[in-house]
mmCIF file of N, CA, C and O in Angstrom:
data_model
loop_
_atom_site.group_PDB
_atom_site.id
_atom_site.type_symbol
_atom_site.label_atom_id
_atom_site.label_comp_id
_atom_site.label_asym_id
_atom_site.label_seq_id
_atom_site.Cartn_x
_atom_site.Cartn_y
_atom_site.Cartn_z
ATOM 1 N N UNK A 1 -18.106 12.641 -16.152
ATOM 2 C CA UNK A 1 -17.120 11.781 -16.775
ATOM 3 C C UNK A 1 -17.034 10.490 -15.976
ATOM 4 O O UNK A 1 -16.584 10.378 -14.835
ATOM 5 N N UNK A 2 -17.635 9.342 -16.906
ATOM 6 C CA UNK A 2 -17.033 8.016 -16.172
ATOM 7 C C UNK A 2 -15.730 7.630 -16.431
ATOM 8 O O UNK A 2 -15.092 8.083 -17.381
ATOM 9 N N UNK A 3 -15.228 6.695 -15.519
ATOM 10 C CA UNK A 3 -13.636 6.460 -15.789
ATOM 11 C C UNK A 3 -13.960 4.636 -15.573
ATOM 12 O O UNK A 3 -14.649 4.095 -14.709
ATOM 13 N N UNK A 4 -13.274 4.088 -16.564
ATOM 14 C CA UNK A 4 -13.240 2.303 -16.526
ATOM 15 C C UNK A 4 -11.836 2.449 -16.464
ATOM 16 O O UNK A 4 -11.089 3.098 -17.196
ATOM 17 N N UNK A 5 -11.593 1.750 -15.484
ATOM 18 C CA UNK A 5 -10.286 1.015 -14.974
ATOM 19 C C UNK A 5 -10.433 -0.121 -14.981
ATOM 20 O O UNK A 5 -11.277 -0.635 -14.248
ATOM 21 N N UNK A 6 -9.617 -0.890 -15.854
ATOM 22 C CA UNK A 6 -9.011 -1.967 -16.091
ATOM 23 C C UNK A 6 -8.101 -2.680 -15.953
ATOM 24 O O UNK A 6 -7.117 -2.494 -16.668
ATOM 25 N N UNK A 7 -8.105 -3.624 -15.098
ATOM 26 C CA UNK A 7 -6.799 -4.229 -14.499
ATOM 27 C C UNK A 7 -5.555 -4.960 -15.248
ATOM 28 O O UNK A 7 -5.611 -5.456 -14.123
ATOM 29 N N UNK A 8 -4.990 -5.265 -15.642
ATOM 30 C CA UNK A 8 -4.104 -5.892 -16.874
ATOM 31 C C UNK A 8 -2.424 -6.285 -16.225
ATOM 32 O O UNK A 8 -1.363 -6.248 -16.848
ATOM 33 N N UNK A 9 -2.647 -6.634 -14.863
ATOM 34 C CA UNK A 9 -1.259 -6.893 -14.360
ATOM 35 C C UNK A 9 -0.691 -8.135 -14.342
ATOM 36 O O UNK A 9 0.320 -8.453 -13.717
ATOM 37 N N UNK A 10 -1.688 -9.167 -15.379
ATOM 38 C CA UNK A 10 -1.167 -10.428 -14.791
ATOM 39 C C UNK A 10 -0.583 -10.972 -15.681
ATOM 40 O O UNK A 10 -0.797 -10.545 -16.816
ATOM 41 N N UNK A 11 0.441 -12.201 -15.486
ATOM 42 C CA UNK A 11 1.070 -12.862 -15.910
ATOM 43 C C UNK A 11 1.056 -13.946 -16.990
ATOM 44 O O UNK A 11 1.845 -14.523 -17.738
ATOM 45 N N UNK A 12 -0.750 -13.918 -16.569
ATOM 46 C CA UNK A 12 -1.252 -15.021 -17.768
ATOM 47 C C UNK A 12 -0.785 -16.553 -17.634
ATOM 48 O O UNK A 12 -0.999 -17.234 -18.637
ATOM 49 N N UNK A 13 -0.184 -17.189 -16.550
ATOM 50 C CA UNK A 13 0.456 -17.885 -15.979
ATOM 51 C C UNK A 13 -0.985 -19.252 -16.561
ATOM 52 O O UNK A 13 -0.739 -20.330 -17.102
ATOM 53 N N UNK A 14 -1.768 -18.945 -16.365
ATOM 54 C CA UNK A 14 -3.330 -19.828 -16.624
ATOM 55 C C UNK A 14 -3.242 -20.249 -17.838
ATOM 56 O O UNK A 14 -3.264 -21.467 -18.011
ATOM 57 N N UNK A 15 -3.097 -19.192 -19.200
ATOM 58 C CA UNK A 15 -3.090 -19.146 -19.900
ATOM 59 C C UNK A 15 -2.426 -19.977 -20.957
ATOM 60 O O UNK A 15 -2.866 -20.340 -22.048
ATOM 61 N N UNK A 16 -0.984 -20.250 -20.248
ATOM 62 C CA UNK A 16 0.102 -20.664 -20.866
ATOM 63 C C UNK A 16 0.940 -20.174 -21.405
ATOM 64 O O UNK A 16 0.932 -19.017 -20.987
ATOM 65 N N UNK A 17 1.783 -20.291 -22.164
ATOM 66 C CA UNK A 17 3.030 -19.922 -23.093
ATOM 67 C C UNK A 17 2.079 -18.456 -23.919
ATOM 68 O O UNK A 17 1.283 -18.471 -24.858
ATOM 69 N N UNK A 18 2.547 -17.433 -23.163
ATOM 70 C CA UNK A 18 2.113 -15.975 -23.971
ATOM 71 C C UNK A 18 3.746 -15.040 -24.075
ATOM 72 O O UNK A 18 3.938 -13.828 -23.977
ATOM 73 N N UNK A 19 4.657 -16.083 -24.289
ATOM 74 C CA UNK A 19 6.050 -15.164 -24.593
ATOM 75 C C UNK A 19 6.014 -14.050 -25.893
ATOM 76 O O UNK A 19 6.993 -13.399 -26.255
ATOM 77 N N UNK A 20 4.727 -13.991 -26.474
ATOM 78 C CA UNK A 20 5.099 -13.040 -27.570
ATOM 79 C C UNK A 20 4.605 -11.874 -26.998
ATOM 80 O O UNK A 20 5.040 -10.814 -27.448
ATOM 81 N N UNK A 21 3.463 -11.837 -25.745
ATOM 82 C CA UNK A 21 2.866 -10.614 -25.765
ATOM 83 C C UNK A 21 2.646 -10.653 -24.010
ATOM 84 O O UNK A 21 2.908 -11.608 -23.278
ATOM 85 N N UNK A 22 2.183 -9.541 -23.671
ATOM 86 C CA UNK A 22 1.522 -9.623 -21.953
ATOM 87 C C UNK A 22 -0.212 -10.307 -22.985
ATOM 88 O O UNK A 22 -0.535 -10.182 -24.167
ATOM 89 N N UNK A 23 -0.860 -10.943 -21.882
ATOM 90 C CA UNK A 23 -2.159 -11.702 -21.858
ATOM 91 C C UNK A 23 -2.682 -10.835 -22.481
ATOM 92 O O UNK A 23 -2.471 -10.981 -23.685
ATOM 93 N N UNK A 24 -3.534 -9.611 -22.142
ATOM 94 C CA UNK A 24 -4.422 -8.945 -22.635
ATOM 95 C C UNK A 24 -4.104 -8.288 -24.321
ATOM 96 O O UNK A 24 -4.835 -7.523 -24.951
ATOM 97 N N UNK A 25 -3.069 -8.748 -24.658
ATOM 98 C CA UNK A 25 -2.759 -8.049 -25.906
ATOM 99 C C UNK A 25 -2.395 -9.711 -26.608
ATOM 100 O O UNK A 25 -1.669 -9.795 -27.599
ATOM 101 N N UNK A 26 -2.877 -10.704 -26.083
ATOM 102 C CA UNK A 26 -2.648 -12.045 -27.243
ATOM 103 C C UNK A 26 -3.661 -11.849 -28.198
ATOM 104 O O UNK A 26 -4.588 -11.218 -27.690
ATOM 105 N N UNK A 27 -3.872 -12.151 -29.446
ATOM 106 C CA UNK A 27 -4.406 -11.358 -30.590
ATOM 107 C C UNK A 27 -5.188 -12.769 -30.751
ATOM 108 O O UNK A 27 -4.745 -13.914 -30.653
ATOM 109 N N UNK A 28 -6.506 -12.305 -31.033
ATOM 110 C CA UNK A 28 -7.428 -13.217 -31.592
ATOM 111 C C UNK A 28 -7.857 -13.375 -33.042
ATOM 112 O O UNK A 28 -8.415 -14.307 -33.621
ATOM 113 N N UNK A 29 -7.374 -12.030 -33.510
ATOM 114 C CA UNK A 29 -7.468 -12.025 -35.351
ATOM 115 C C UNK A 29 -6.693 -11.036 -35.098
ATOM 116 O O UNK A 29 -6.793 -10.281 -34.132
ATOM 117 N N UNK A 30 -5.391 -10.972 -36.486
ATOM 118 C CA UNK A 30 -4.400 -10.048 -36.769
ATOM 119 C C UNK A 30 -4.913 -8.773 -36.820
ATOM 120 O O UNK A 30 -5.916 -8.400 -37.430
ATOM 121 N N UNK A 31 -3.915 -7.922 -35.918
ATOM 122 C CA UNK A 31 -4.752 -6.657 -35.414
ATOM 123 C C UNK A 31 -5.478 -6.504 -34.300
ATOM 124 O O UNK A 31 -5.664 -5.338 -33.952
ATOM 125 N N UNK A 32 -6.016 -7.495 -33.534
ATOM 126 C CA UNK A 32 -7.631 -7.450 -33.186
ATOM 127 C C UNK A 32 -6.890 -8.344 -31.514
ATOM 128 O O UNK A 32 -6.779 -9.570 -31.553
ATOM 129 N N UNK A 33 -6.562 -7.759 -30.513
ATOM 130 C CA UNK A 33 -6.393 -8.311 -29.385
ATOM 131 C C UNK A 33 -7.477 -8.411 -28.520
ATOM 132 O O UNK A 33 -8.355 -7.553 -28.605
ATOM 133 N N UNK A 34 -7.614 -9.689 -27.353
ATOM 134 C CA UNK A 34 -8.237 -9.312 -26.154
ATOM 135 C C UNK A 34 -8.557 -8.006 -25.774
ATOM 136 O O UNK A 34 -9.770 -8.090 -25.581
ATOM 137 N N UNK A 35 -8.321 -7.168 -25.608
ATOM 138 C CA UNK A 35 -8.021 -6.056 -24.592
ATOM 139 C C UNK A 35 -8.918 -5.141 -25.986
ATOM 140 O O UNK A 35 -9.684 -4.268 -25.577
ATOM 141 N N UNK A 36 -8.857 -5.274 -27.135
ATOM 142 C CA UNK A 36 -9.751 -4.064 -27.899
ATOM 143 C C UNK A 36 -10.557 -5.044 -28.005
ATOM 144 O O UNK A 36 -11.600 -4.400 -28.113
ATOM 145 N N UNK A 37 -10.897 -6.218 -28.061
ATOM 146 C CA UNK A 37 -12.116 -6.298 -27.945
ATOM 147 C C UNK A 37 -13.343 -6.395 -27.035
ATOM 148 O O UNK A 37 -14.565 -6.511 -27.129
ATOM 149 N N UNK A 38 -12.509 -6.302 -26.224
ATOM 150 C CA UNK A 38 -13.076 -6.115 -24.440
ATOM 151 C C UNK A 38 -13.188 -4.147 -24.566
ATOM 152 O O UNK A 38 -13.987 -3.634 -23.782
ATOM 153 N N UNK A 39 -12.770 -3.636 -25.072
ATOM 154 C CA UNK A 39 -13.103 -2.368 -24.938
ATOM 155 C C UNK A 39 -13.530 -1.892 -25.917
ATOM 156 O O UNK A 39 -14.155 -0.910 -25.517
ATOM 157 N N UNK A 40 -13.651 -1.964 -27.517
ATOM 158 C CA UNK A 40 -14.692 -1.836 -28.388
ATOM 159 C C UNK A 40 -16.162 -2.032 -28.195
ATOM 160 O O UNK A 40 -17.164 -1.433 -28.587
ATOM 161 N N UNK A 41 -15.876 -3.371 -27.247
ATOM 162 C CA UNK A 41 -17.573 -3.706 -27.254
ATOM 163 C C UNK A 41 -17.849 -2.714 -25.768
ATOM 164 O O UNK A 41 -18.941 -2.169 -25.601
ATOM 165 N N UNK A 42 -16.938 -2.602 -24.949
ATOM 166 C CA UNK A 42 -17.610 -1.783 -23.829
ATOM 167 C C UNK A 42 -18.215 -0.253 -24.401
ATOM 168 O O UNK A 42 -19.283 0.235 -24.030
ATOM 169 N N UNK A 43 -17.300 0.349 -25.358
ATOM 170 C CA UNK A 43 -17.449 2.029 -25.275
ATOM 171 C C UNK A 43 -18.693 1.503 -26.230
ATOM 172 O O UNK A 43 -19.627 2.225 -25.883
ATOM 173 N N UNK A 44 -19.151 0.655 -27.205
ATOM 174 C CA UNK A 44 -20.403 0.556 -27.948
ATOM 175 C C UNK A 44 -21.511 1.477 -26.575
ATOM 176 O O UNK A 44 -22.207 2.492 -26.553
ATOM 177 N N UNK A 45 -21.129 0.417 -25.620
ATOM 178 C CA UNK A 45 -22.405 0.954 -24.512
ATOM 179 C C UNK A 45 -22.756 2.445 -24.100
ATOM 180 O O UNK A 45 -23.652 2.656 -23.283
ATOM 181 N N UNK A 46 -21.985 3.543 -24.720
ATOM 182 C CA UNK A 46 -21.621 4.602 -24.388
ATOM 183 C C UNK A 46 -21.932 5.119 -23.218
ATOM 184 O O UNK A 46 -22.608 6.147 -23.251
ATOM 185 N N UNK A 47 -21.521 4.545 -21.836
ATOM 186 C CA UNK A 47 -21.494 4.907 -20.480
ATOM 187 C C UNK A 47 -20.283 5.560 -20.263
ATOM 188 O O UNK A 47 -20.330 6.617 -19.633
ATOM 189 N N UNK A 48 -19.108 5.108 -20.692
ATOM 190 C CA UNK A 48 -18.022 5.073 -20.113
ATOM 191 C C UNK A 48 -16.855 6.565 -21.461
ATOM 192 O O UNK A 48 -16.619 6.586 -22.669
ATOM 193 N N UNK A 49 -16.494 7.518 -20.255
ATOM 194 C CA UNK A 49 -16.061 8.573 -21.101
ATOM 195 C C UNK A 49 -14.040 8.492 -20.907
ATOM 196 O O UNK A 49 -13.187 9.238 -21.388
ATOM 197 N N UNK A 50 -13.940 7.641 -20.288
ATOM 198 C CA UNK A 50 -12.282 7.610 -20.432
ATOM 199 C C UNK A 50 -12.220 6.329 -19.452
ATOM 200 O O UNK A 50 -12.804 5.945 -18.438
ATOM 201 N N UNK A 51 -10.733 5.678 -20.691
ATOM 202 C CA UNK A 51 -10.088 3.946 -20.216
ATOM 203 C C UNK A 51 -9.257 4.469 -19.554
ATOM 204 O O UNK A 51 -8.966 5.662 -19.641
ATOM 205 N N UNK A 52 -8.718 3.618 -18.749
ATOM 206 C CA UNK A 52 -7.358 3.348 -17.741
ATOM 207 C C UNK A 52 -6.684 2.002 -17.848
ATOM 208 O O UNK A 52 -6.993 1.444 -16.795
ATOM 209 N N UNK A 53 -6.174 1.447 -18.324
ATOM 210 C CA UNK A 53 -5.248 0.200 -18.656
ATOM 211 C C UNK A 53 -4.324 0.509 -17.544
ATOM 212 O O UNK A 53 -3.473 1.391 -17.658
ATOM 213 N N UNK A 54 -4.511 -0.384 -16.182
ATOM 214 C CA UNK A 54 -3.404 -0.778 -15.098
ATOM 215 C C UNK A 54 -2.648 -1.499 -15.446
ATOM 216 O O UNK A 54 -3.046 -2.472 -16.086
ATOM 217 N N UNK A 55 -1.638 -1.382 -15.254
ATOM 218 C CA UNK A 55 -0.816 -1.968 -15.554
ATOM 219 C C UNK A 55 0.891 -2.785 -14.676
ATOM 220 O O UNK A 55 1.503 -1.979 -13.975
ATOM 221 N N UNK A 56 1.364 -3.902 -14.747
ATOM 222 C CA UNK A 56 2.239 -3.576 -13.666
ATOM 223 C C UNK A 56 3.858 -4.144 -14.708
ATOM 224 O O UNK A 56 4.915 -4.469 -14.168
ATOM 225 N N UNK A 57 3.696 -4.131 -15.734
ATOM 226 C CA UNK A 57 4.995 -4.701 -17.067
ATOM 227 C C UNK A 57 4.643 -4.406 -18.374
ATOM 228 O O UNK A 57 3.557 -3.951 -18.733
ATOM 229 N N UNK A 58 5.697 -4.706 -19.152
ATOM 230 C CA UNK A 58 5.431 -4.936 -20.743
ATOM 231 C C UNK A 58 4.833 -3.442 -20.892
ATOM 232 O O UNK A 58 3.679 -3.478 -21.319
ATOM 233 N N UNK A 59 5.359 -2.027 -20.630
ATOM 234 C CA UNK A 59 4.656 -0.737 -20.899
ATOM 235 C C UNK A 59 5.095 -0.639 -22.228
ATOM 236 O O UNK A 59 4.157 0.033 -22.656
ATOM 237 N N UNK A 60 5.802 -0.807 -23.166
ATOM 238 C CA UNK A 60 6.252 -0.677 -24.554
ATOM 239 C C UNK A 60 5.269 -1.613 -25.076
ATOM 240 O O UNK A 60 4.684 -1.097 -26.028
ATOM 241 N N UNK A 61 4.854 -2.804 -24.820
ATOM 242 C CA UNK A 61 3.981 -3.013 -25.533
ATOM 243 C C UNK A 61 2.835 -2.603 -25.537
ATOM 244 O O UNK A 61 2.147 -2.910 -26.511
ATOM 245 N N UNK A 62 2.336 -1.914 -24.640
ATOM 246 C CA UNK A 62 0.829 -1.542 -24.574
ATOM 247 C C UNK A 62 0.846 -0.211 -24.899
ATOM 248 O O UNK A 62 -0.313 0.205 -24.903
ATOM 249 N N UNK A 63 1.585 0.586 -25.155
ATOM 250 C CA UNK A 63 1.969 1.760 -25.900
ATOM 251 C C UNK A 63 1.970 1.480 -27.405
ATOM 252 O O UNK A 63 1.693 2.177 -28.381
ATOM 253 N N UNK A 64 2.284 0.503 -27.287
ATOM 254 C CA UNK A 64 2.333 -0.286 -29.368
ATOM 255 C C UNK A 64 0.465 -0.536 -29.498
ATOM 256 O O UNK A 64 -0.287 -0.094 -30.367
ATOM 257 N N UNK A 65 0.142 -1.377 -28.317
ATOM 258 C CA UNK A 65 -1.423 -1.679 -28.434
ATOM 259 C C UNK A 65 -2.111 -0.293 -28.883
ATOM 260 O O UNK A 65 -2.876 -0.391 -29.843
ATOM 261 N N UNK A 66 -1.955 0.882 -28.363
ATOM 262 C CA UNK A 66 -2.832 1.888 -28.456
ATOM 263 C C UNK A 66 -3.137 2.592 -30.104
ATOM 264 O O UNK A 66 -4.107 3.185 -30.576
ATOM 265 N N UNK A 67 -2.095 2.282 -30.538
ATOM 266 C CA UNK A 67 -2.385 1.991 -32.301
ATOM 267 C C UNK A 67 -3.807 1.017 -32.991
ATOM 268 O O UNK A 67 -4.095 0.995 -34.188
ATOM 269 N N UNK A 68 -4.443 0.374 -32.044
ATOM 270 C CA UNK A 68 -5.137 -0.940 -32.553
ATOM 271 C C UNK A 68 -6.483 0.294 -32.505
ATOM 272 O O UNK A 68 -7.269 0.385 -33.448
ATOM 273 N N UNK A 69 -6.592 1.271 -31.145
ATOM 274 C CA UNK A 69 -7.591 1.838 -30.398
ATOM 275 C C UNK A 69 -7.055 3.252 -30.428
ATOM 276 O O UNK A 69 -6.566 3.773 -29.426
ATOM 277 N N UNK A 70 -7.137 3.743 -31.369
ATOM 278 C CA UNK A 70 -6.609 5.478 -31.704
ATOM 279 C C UNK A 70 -7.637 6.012 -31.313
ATOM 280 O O UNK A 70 -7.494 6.711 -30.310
ATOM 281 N N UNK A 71 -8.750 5.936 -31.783
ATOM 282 C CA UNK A 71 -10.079 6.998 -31.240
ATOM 283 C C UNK A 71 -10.378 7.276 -30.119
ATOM 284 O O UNK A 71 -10.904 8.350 -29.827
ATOM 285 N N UNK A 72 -9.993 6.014 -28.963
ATOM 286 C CA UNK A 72 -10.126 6.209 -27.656
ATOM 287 C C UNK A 72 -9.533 6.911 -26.821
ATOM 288 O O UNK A 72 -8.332 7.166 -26.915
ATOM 289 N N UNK A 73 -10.268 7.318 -25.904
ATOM 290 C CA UNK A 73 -9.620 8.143 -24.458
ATOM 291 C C UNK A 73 -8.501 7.252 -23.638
ATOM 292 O O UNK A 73 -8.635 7.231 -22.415
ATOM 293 N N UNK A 74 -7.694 6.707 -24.065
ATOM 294 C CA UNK A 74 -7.082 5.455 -23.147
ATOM 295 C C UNK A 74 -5.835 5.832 -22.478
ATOM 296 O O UNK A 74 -4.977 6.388 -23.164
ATOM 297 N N UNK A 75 -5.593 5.591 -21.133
ATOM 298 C CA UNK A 75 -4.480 5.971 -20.985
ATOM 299 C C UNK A 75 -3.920 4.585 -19.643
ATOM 300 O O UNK A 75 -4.497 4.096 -18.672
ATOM 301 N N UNK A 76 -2.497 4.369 -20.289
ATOM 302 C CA UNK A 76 -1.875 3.414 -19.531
ATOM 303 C C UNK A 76 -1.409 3.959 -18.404
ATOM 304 O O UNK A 76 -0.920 5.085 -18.500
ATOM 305 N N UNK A 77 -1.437 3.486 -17.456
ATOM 306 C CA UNK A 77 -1.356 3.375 -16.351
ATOM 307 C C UNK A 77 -0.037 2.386 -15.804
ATOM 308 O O UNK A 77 -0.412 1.217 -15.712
ATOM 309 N N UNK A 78 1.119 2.539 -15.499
ATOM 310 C CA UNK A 78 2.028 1.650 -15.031
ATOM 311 C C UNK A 78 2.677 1.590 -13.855
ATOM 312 O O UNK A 78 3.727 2.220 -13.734
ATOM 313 N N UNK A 79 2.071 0.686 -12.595
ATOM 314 C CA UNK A 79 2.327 0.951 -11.640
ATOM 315 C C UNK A 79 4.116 0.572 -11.066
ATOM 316 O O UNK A 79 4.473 0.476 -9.892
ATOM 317 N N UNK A 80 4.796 0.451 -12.030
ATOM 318 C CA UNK A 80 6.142 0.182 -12.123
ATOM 319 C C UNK A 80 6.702 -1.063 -11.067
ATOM 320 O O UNK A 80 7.219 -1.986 -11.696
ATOM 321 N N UNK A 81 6.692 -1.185 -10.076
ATOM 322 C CA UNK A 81 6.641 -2.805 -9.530
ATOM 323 C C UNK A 81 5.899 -3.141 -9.136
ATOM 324 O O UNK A 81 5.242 -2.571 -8.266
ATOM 325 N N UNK A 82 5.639 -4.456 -9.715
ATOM 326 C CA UNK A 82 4.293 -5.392 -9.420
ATOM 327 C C UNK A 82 4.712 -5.368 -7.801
ATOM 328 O O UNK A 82 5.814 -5.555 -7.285
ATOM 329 N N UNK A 83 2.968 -4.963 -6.985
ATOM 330 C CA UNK A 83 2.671 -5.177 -6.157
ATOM 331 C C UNK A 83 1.442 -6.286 -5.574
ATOM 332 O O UNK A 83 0.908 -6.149 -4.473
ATOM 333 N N UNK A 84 1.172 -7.209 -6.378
ATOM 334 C CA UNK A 84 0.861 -8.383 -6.120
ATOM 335 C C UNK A 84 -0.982 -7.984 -6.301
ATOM 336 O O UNK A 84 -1.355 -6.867 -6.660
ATOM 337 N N UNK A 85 -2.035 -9.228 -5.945
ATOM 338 C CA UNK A 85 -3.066 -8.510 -6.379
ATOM 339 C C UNK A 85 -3.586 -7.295 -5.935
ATOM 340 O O UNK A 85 -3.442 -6.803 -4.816
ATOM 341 N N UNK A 86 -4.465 -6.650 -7.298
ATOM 342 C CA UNK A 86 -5.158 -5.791 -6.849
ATOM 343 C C UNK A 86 -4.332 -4.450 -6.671
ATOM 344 O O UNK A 86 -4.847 -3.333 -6.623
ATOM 345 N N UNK A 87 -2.655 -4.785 -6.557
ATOM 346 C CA UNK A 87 -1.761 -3.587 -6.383
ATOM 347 C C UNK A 87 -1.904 -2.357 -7.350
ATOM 348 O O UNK A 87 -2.044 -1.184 -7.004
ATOM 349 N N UNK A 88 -1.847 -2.818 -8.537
ATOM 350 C CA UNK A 88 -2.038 -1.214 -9.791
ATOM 351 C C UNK A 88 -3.145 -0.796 -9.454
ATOM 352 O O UNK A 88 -3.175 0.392 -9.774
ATOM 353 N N UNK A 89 -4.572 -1.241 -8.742
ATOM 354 C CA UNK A 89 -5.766 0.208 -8.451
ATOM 355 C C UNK A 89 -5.329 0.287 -7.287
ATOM 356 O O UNK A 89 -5.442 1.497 -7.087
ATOM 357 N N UNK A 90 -4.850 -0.201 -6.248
ATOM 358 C CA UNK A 90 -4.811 0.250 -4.868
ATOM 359 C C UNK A 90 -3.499 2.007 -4.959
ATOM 360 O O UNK A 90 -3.677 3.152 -4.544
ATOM 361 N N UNK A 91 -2.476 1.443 -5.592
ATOM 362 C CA UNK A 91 -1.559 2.436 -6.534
ATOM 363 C C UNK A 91 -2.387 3.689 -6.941
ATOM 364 O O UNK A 91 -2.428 4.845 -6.519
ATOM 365 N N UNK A 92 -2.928 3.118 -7.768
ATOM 366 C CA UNK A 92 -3.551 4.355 -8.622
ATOM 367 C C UNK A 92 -4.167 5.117 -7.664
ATOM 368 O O UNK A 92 -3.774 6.265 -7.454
ATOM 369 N N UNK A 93 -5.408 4.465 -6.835
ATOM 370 C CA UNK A 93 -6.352 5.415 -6.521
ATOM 371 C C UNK A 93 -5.572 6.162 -5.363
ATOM 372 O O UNK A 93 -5.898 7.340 -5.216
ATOM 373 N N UNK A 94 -4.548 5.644 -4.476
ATOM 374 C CA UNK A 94 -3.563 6.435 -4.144
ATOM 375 C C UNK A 94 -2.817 7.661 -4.623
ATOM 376 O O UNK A 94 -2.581 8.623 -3.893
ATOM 377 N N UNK A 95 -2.532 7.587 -5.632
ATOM 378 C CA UNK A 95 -1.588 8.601 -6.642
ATOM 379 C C UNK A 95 -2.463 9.425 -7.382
ATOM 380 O O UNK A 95 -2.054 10.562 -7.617
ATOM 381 N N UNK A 96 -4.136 8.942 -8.012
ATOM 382 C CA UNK A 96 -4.993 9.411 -8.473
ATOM 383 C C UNK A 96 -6.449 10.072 -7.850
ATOM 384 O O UNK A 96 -7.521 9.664 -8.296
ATOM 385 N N UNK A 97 -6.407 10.991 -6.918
ATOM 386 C CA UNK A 97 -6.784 11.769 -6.332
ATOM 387 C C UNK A 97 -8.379 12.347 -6.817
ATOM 388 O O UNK A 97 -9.341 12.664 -6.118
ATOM 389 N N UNK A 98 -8.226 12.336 -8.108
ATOM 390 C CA UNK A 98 -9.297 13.250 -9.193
ATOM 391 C C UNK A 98 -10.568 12.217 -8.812
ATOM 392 O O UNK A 98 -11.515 12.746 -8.231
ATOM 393 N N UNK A 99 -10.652 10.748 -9.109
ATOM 394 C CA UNK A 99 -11.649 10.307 -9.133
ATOM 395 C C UNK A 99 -12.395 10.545 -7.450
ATOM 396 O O UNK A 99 -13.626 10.565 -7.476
ATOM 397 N N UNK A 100 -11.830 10.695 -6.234
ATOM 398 C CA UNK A 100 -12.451 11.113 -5.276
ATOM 399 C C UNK A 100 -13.028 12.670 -5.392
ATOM 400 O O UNK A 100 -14.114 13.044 -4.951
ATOM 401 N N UNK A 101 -12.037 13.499 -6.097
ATOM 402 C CA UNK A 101 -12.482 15.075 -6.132
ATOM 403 C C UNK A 101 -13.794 15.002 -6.798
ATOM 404 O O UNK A 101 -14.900 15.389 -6.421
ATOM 405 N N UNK A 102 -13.522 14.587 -7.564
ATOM 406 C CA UNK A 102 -15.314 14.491 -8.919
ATOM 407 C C UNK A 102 -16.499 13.520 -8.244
ATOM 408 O O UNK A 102 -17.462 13.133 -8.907
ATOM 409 N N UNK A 103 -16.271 13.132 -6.645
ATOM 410 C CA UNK A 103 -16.896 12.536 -6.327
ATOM 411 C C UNK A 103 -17.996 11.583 -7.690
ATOM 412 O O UNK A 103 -19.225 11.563 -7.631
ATOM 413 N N UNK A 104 -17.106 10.833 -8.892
ATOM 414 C CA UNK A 104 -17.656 9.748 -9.888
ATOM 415 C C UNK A 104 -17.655 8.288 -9.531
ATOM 416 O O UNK A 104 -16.556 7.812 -9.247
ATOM 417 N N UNK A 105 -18.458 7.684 -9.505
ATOM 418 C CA UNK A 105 -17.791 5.958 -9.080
ATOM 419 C C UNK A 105 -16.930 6.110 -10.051
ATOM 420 O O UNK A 105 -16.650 7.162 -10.627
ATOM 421 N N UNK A 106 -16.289 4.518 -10.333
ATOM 422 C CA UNK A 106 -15.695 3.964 -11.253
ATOM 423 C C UNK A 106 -15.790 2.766 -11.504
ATOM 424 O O UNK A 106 -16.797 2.208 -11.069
ATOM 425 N N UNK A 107 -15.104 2.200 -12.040
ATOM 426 C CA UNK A 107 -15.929 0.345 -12.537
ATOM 427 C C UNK A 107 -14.756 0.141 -12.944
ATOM 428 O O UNK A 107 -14.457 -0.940 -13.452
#
C-alpha cells in the first residue's frame, strides 16, 4: 500500500482573495476543484493506493470536498492548530506510526 500525503495547510495568502473556500478547494469548473484535479490525474497513474489531505483549517469544508471524489481512498487529516510550515506531516508522521511499521515510503 502506497500512501500520498498531501499538504493543504495554507492560507493561499499568494493567491489572493479565496474568502469563499480554503485554496485547494477554489473551483476551476463548477464541481471540479484544484485539489480533485490534482488527484484525479494522480490516481490515473495507479501507483498510489490511499490519499491523506493534511490539513491545518476549514475541516467542514473539505469534508463537503469529499463528495466531488467518492470513489477514493481519501482521508482528511486535521492537524487542529496550525503549526507553521511543514507542521500537519511533521504531526502526522508523529501520531501516524503505521507508515514506519509497513516500512512503505510515502510521497
Amino acid at each position: 500500500m502506497t500512501t500520498l500525503l498531501i499538504l493543504c495547510g495554507g492560507l493561499g495568502t499568494r493567491l489572493g482573495s479565496t474568502e469563499c473556500c480554503p485554496k485547494p478547494l477554489v473551483k476551476l469548473k463548477p464541481n471540479y476543484s484544484m485539489l480533485t484535479h490534482i488527484i484525479r490525474n494522480i490516481d490515473k497513474l495507479g501507483y498510489f493506493s490511499e490519499y491523506k489531505i493534511l490539513i491545518s483549517y476549514e475541516l467542514a469544508a473539505f469534508e463537503e470536498w469529499l463528495n466531488e471524489v467518492v470513489s477514493l481512498p481519501i482521508e482528511i487529516v486535521c492537524e487542529g492548530k496550525r503549526s507553521g510550515r511543514s507542521g500537519a506531516l511533521i504531526n502526522y508522521l508523529d501520531r501516524d506510526k503505521s507508515l514506519e511499521a509497513r516500512n512503505t515510503p510515502f510521497f
